[in-house]
CSV table of C-alpha atoms in Angstrom, one decimal:
chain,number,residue,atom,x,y,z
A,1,UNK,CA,0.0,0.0,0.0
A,2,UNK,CA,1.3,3.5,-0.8
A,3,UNK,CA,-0.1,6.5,0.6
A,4,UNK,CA,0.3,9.4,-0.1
A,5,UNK,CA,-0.3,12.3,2.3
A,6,UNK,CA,0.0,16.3,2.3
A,7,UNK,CA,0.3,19.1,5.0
A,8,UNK,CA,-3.3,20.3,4.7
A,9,UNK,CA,-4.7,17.0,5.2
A,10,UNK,CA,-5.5,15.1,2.1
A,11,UNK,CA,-4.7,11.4,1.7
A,12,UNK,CA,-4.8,9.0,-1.1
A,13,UNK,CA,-3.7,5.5,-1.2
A,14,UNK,CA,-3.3,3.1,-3.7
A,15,UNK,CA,-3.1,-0.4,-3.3
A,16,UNK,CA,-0.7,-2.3,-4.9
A,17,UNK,CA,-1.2,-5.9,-6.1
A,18,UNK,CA,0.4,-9.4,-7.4
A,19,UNK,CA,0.3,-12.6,-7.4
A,20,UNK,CA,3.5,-12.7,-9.0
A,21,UNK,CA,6.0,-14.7,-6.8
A,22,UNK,CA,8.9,-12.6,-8.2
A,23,UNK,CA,7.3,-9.6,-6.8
A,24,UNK,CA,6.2,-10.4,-3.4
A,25,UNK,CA,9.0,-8.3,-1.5
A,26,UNK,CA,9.6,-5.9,-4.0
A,27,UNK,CA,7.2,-4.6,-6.3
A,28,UNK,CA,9.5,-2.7,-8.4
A,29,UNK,CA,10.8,-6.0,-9.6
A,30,UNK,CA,8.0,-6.6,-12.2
A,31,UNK,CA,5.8,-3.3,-12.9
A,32,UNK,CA,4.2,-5.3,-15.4
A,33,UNK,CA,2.8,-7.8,-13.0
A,34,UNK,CA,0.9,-5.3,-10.8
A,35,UNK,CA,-2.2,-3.9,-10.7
A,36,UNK,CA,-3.9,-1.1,-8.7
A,37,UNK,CA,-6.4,0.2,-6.8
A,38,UNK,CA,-7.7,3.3,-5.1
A,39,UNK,CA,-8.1,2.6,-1.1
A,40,UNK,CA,-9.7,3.9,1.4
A,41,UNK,CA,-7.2,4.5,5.0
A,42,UNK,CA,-8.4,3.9,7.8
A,43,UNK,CA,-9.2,7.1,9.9
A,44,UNK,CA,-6.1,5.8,12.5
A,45,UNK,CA,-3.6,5.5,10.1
A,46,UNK,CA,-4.4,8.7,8.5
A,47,UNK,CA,-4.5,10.0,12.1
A,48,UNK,CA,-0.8,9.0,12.3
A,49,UNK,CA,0.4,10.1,8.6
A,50,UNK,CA,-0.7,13.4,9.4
A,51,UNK,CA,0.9,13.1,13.4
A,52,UNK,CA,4.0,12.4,11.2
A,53,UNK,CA,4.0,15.3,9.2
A,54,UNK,CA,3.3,17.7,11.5
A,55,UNK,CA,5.5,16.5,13.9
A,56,UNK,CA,9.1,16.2,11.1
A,57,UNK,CA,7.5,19.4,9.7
A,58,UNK,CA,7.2,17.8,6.2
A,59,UNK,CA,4.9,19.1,3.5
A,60,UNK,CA,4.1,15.9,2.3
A,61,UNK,CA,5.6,12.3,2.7
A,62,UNK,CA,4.6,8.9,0.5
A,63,UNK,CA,4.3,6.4,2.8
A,64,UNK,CA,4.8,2.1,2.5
A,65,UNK,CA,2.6,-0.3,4.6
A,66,UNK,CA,2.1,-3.3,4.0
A,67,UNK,CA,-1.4,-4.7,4.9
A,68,UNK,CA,-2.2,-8.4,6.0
A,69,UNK,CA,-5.3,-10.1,5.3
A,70,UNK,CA,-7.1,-9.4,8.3
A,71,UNK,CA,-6.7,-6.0,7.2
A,72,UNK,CA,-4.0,-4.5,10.1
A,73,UNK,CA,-1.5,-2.1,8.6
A,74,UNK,CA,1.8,-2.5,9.3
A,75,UNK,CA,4.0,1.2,9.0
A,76,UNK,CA,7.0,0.3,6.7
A,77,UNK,CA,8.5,3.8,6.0
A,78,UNK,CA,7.8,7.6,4.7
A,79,UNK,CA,10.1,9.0,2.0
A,80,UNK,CA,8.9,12.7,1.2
A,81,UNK,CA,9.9,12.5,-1.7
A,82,UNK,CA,9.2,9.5,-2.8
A,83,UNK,CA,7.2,8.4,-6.3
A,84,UNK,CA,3.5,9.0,-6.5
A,85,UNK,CA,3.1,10.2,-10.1
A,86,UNK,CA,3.0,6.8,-11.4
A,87,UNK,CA,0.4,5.7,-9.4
A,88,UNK,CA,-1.9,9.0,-10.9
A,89,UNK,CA,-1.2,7.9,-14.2
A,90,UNK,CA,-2.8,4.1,-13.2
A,91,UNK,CA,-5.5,4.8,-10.9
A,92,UNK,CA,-6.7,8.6,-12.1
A,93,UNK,CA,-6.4,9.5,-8.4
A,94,UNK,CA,-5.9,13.3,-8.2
A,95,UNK,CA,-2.7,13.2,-6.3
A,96,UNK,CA,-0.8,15.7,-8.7
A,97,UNK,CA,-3.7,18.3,-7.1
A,98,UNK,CA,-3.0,17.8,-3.6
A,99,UNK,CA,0.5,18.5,-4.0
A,100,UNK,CA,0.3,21.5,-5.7
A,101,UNK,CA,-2.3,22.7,-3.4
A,102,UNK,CA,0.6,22.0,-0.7
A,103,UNK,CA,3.4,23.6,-2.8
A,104,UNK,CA,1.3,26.7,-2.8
A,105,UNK,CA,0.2,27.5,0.0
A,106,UNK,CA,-3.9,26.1,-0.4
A,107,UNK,CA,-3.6,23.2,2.5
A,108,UNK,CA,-7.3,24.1,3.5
């Protein structure tokens, strides 16, 4: 799962899926063998993407989980400047819009 999350508050997340063997650790091992969908984050975990912004003083940051079947997410890492445009270009999500909004000054 990648999520990506801004200063003023908006979050979207993508999940990304195979059943690839090859790209069970890794998904950048196989781009081909992935597909993806827009998720909804649970209102805890974008509690504590936003907790995490505010408190490095980041803008933005792309964050990892990964997410088990029973549905718990499980915090892998935040890169704020991670990739996210891709995942626009598959899923339509407006994630170019949020960051801009962040980049100039509209967070509200």
């Amino acid at each position: 799962m990648r999520v990506v999350a801004t200063k003023g508050g908006r979050i979207h997340a993508v999940a990304i899926r195979t059943q690839d063997p090859r790209v069970r650790q890794d998904f950048r091992t196989a781009y081909d063998a992935l597909t993806y969908e827009i998720t909804a984050v649970p209102d805890r975990v974008a509690s504590s993407c936003r907790t995490y912004l505010r408190t490095l003083g980041l803008e933005m940051g792309v964050f990892d989980f990964a997410v088990t079947d029973d549905g718990t997410w499980w915090f892998l890492e935040c890169g704020p400047g991670a990739q996210w445009a891709w995942l626009q270009e598959e899923t339509g999500a407006p994630i170019a819009d949020a960051v801009a909004d962040t980049l100039t000054g509209e967070t509200a």
